[in-house]
XYZ file of C-alpha atoms in Angstrom:
408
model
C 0.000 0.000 0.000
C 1.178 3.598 -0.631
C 0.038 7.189 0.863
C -1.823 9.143 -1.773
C -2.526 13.067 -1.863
C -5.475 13.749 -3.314
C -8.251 17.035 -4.045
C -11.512 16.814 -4.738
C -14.367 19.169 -5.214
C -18.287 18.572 -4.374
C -21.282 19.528 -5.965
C -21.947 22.385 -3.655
C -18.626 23.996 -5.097
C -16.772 23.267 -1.470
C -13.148 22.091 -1.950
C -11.595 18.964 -0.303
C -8.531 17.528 0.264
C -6.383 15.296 2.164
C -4.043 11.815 2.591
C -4.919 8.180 2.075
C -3.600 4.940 2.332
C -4.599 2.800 -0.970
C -3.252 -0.109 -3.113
C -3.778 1.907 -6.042
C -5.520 5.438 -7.718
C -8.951 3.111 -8.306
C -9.543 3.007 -4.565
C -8.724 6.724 -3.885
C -10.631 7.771 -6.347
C -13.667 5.178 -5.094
C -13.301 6.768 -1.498
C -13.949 10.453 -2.944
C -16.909 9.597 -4.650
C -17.690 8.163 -1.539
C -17.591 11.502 -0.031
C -20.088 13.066 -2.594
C -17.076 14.650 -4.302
C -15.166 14.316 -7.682
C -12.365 13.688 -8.032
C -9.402 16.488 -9.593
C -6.063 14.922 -8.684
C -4.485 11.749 -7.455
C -1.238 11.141 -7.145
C 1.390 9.019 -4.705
C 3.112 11.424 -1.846
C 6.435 10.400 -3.317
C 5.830 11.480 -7.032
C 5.297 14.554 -8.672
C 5.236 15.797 -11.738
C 7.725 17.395 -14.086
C 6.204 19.260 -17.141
C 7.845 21.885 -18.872
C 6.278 25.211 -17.812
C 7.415 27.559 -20.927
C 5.853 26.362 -24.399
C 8.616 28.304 -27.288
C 5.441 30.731 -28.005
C 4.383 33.033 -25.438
C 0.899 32.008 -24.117
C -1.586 34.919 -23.214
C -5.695 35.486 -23.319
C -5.917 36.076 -27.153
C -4.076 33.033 -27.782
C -5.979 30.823 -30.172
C -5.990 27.353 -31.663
C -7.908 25.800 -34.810
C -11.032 24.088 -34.392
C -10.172 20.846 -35.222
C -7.161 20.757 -32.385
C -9.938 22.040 -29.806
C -12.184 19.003 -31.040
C -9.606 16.818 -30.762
C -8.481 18.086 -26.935
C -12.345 18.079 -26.274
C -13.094 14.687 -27.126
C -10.027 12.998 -25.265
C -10.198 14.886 -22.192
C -13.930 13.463 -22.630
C -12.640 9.627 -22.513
C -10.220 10.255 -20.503
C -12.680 11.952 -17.527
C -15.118 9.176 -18.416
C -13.007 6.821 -17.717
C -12.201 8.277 -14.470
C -9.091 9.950 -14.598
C -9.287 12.897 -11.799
C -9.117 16.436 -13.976
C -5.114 17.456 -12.914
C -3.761 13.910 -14.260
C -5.798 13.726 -16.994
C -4.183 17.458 -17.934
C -1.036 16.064 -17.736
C -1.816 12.995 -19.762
C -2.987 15.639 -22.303
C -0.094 18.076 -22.345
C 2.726 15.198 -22.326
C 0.741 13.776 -25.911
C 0.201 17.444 -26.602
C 2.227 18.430 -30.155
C 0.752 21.890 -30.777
C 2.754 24.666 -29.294
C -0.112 26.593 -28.408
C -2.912 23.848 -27.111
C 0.327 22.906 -25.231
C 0.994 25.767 -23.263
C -2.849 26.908 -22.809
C -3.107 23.748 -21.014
C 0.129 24.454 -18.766
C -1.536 27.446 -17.620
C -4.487 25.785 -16.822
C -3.051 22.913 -15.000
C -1.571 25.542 -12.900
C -4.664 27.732 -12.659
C -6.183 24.132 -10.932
C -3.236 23.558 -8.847
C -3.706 27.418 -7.397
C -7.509 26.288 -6.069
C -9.445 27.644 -8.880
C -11.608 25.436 -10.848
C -11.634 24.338 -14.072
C -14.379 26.573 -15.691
C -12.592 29.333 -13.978
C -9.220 28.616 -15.691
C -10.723 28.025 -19.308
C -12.525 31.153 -18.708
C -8.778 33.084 -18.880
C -8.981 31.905 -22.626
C -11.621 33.217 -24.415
C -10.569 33.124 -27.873
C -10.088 29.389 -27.527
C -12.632 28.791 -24.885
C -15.853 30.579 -25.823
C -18.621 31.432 -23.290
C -20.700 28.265 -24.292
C -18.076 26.248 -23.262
C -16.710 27.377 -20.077
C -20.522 27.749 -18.951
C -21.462 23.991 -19.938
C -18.106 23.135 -18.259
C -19.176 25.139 -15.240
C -22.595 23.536 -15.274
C -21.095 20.492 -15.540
C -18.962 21.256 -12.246
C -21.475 22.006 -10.215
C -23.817 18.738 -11.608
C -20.581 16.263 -11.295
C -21.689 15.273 -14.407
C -18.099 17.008 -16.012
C -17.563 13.280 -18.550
C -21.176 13.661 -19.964
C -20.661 17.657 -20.684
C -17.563 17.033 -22.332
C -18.972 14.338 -24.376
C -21.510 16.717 -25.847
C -19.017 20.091 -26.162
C -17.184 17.044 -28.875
C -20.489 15.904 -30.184
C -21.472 19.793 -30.505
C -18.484 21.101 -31.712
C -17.982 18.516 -34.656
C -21.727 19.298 -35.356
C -21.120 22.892 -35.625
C -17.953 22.202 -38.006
C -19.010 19.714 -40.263
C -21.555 22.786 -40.970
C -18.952 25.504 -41.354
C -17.091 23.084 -44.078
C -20.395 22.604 -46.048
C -20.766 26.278 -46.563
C -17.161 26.866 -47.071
C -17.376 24.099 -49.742
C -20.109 25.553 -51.517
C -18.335 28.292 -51.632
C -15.056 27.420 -53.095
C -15.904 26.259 -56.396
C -17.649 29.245 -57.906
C -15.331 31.662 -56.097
C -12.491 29.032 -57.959
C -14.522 29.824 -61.557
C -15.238 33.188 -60.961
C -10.971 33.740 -60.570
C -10.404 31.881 -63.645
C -13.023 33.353 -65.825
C -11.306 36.585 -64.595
C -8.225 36.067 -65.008
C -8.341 34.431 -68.356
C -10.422 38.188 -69.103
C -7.265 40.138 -68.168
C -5.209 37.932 -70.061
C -6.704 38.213 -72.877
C -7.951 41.553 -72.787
C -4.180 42.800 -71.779
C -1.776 40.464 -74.141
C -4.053 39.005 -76.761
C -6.185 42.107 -77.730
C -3.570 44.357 -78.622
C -1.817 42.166 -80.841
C -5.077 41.768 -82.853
C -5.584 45.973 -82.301
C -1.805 46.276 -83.952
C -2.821 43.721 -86.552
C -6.057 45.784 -87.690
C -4.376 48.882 -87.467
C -1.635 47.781 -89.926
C -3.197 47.161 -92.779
C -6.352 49.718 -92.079
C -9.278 47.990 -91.841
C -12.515 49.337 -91.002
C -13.472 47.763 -87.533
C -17.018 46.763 -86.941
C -18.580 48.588 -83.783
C -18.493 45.498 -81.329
C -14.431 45.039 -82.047
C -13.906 48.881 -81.605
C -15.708 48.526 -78.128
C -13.917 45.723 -77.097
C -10.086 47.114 -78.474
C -11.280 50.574 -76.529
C -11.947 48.412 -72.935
C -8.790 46.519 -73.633
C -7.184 49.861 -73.805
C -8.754 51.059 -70.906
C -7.767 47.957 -69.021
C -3.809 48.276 -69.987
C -3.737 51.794 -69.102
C -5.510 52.068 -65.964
C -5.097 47.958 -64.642
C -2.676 49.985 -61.556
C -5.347 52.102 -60.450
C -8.034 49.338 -60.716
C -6.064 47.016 -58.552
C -5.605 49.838 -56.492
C -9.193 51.067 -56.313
C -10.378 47.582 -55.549
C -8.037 46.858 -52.548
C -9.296 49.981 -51.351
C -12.963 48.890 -51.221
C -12.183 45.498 -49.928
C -10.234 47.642 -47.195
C -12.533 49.977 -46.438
C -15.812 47.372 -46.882
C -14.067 45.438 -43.906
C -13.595 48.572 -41.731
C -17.127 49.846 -42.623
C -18.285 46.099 -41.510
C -16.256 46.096 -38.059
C -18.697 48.666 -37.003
C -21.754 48.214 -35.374
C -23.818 49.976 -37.884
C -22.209 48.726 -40.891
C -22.616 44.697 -39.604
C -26.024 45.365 -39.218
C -26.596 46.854 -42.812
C -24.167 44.696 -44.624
C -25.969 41.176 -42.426
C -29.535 42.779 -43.690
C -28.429 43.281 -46.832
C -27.108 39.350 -47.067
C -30.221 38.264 -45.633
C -32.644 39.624 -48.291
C -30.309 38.350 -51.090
C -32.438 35.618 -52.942
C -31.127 31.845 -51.997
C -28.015 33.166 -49.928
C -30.295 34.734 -47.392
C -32.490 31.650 -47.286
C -29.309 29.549 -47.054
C -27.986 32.007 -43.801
C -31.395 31.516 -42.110
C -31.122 28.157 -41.974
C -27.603 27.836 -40.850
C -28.429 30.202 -38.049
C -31.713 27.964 -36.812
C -29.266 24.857 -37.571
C -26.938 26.723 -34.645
C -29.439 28.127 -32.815
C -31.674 24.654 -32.213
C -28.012 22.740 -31.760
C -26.349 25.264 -29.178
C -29.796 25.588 -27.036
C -30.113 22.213 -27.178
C -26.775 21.321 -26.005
C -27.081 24.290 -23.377
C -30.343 22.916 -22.068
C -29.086 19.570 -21.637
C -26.846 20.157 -19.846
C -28.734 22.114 -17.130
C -27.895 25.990 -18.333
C -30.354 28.334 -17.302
C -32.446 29.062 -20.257
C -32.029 32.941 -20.220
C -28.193 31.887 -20.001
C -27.937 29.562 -22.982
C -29.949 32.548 -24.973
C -27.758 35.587 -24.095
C -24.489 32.715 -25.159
C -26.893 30.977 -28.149
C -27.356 34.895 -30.114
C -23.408 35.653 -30.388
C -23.166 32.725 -32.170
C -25.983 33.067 -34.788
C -23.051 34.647 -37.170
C -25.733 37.726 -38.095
C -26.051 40.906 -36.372
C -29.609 40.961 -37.484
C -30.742 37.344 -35.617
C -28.482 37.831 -32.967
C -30.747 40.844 -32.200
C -33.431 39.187 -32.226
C -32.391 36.467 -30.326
C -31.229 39.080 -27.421
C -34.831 40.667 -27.906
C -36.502 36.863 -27.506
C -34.404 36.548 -24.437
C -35.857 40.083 -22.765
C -39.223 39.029 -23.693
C -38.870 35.205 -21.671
C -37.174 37.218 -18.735
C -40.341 38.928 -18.941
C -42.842 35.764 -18.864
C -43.329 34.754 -22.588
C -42.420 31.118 -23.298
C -39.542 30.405 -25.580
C -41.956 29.433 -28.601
C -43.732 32.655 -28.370
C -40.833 34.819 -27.638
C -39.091 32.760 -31.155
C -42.540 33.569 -33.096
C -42.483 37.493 -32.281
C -39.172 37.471 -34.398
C -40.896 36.354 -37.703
C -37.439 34.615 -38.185
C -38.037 31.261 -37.493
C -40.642 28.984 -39.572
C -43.661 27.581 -38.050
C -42.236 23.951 -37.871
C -39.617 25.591 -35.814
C -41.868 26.915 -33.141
C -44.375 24.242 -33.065
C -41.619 21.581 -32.348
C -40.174 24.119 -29.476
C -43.810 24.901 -28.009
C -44.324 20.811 -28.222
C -40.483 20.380 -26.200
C -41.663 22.955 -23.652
C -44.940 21.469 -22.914
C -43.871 18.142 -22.438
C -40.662 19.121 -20.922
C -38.109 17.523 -23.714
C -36.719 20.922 -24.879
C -33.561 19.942 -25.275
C -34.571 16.522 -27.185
C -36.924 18.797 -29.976
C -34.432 20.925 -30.256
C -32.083 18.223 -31.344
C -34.398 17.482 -33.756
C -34.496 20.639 -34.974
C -30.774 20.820 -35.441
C -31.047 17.637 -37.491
C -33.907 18.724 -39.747
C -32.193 21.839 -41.059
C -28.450 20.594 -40.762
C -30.840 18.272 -43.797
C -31.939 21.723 -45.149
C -28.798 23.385 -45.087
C -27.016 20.157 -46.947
C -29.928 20.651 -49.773
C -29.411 24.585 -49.807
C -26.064 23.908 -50.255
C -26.352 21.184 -53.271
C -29.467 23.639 -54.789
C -26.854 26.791 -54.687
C -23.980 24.611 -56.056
C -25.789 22.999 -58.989
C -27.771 26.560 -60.296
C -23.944 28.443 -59.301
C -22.277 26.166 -62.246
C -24.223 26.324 -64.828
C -24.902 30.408 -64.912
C -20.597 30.459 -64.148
C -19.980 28.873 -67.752
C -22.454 30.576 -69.282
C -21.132 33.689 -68.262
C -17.270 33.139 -68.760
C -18.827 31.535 -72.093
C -20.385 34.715 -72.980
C -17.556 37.078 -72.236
C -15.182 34.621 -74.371
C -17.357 34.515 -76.763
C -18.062 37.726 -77.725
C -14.263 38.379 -77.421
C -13.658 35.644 -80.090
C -16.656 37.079 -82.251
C -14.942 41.342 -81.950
C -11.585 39.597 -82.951
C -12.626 37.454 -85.887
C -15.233 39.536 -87.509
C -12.943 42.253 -88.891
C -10.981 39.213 -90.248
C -13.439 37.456 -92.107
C -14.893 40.977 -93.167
C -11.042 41.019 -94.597
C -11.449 38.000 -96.835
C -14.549 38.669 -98.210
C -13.366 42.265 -99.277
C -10.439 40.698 -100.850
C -12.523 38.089 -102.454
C -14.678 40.610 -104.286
């Protein structure tokens, strides 16, 4: 047998900790659940632990990581707390394994944050661009439940969730943004190299130019004289489109404007219910106040416009209105939306029909997504065969009008 140090923590929030004789960590552990308590570190009197305590990058709040390394960290910390590891040595586990430089020392600081007396919520909270304010609340709700191993499992299920929909939309995105730099480029090409060699042609042996070719040898003119300033001129409105859309004002215009485009706006709505229904319902679950999970669920709507409305739904249900009226008010969410939500308040499985809410529309958003994609590619080569072709057309006409004048 060998004397164990151990700290635990109890669902009132009341710190413990103390010595025990044990054969191994399975019956310390066992004796502070015994107590009512969870466990947060084991370890024998004679051992301790040697991590390095400087990362090579310098660790501070607006640190961040990528979302698949927080999914990854999420969902092992969640097998390894499930499996009864106390929090402390399962943050070790995870920092020895750990191979990113900044996961790595985020997790040093809050090994030592535990080690100080504060709790784990508590220390995630000191990293908000990696831990956002639904996490370190579920994590906190989780605390005070002892139910940390379930909470964990769902911040994994969630967070993959919530990815797998960012990639569809980034997806759908790339391949007529990919056309649309082609078709482009292949315009300045030929509009900067290939048009004035025809121009100097023409102009050589004096031919009359029909009125399309003069148009399109006058643009291509344009274009090699004034390409510098374009460039210039469109960095500029990129530049000062992002500044305008840091501002509170201009997010709120530029999200309206998105959300009245036709099939992009529809497309947005239903991402944002896709979040909204998955974040509540993962919120709820897990035994967040309702008010709590709102004012957390509308910054991550990705709209200045919902979010809004989400933070007016939340005044009105701090106010008496259930959650299905409160959603209705905001003429924002469909009536299969608020139906399901007035059915998961009435029979008390919010959290459950909000779930299936999630599902439905992550369906709808997948469909959105295909609908966009397949009438994108067709009106893409149509277009870039349009331009090309009339380009062809102004270049060859004054050509064959050659021949036939030299024929007669």
């Amino acid at each position: 047998m060998a004397t164990y140090q151990w700290k635990g923590k109890k669902n009132t929030g009341e710190y413990l900790k103390g010595e025990i004789t044990a054969d191994n960590n399975e019956q310390v552990i066992e004796a502070i659940r015994k107590m009512d308590a969870y466990p947060i570190s084991v370890r024998k009197k004679s051992e301790f632990f040697t991590l390095s305590l400087h990362s090579q990058k310098e660790i501070s709040p607006n640190t961040k990581i990528s979302d698949n390394n927080l999914i990854v960290f999420t969902r092992q910390f969640s097998s390894l707390i499930e499996s009864g590891v106390p929090i402390l040595q399962g943050l070790v586990i995870m920092i020895e394994q750990q191979k990113n430089k900044e996961l790595k020392g985020i997790l040093i600081k809050i090994k030592e944050g535990i080690e100080s007396g504060a709790s784990l919520s508590d220390s995630l909270r000191k990293f908000p661009k990696v831990f956002n304010d639904l996490y370190v609340n579920l994590v906190e709700s989780g605390e005070k439940g002892g139910v940390l191993d379930r909470v964990f499992k769902r911040l994994s299920v969630y967070f993959e969730k919530i990815l797998k929909l960012k990639r569809k939309i980034k997806g759908a995105m790339i391949y007529p943004i990919v056309v649309l730099s082609v078709a482009i480029g292949v315009i300045i090409i030929l509009m900067t190299f290939v048009i004035p060699v025809f121009a100097n042609l023409f102009s050589s042996v004096g031919a009359k130019l029909p009125a399309l070719t003069r148009e399109v040898i006058g643009f291509s003119d344009f274009m090699r004289s004034y390409i510098l300033y374009i460039i210039i001129a469109l960095g500029a409105a990129i530049f000062a489109l992002k500044a305008y859309h840091k501002k509170e004002s201009g997010k709120r215009n530029i999200d309206r404007i998105l959300l009245k485009i036709p099939v992009i706006g529809i497309l947005l709505k239903k991402v944002a219910i896709a979040r909204f229904a998955r974040t509540l319902s993962t919120m709820v679950e897990s035994g967040v106040p309702i008010l709590a999970g709102l004012a957390i669920v509308s910054k991550t709507s990705g709209n200045k416009i919902i979010e809004e409305s989400l933070m007016q739904t939340k005044e009105d249900v701090s106010s008496g209105s259930p959650l299905s009226a409160a959603l209705n008010k905001t003429k924002l969410f469909p009536p299969l939306v608020i139906q399901m939500v007035m059915v998961g308040e009435k029979t008390g499985n919010l959290d459950a029909m909000l779930a299936k809410v999630a599902d439905y529309y992550d369906e709808e958003v997948d469909n959105a997504v295909n609908n966009l994609t397949q009438m994108l590619e067709p009106a893409l080569i149509i277009f870039l065969g349009i331009v090309v072709g009339t380009l062809v057309v102004a270049m060859y006409l004054p050509i064959f009008n050659l021949g036939k004048a030299i024929k007669g």
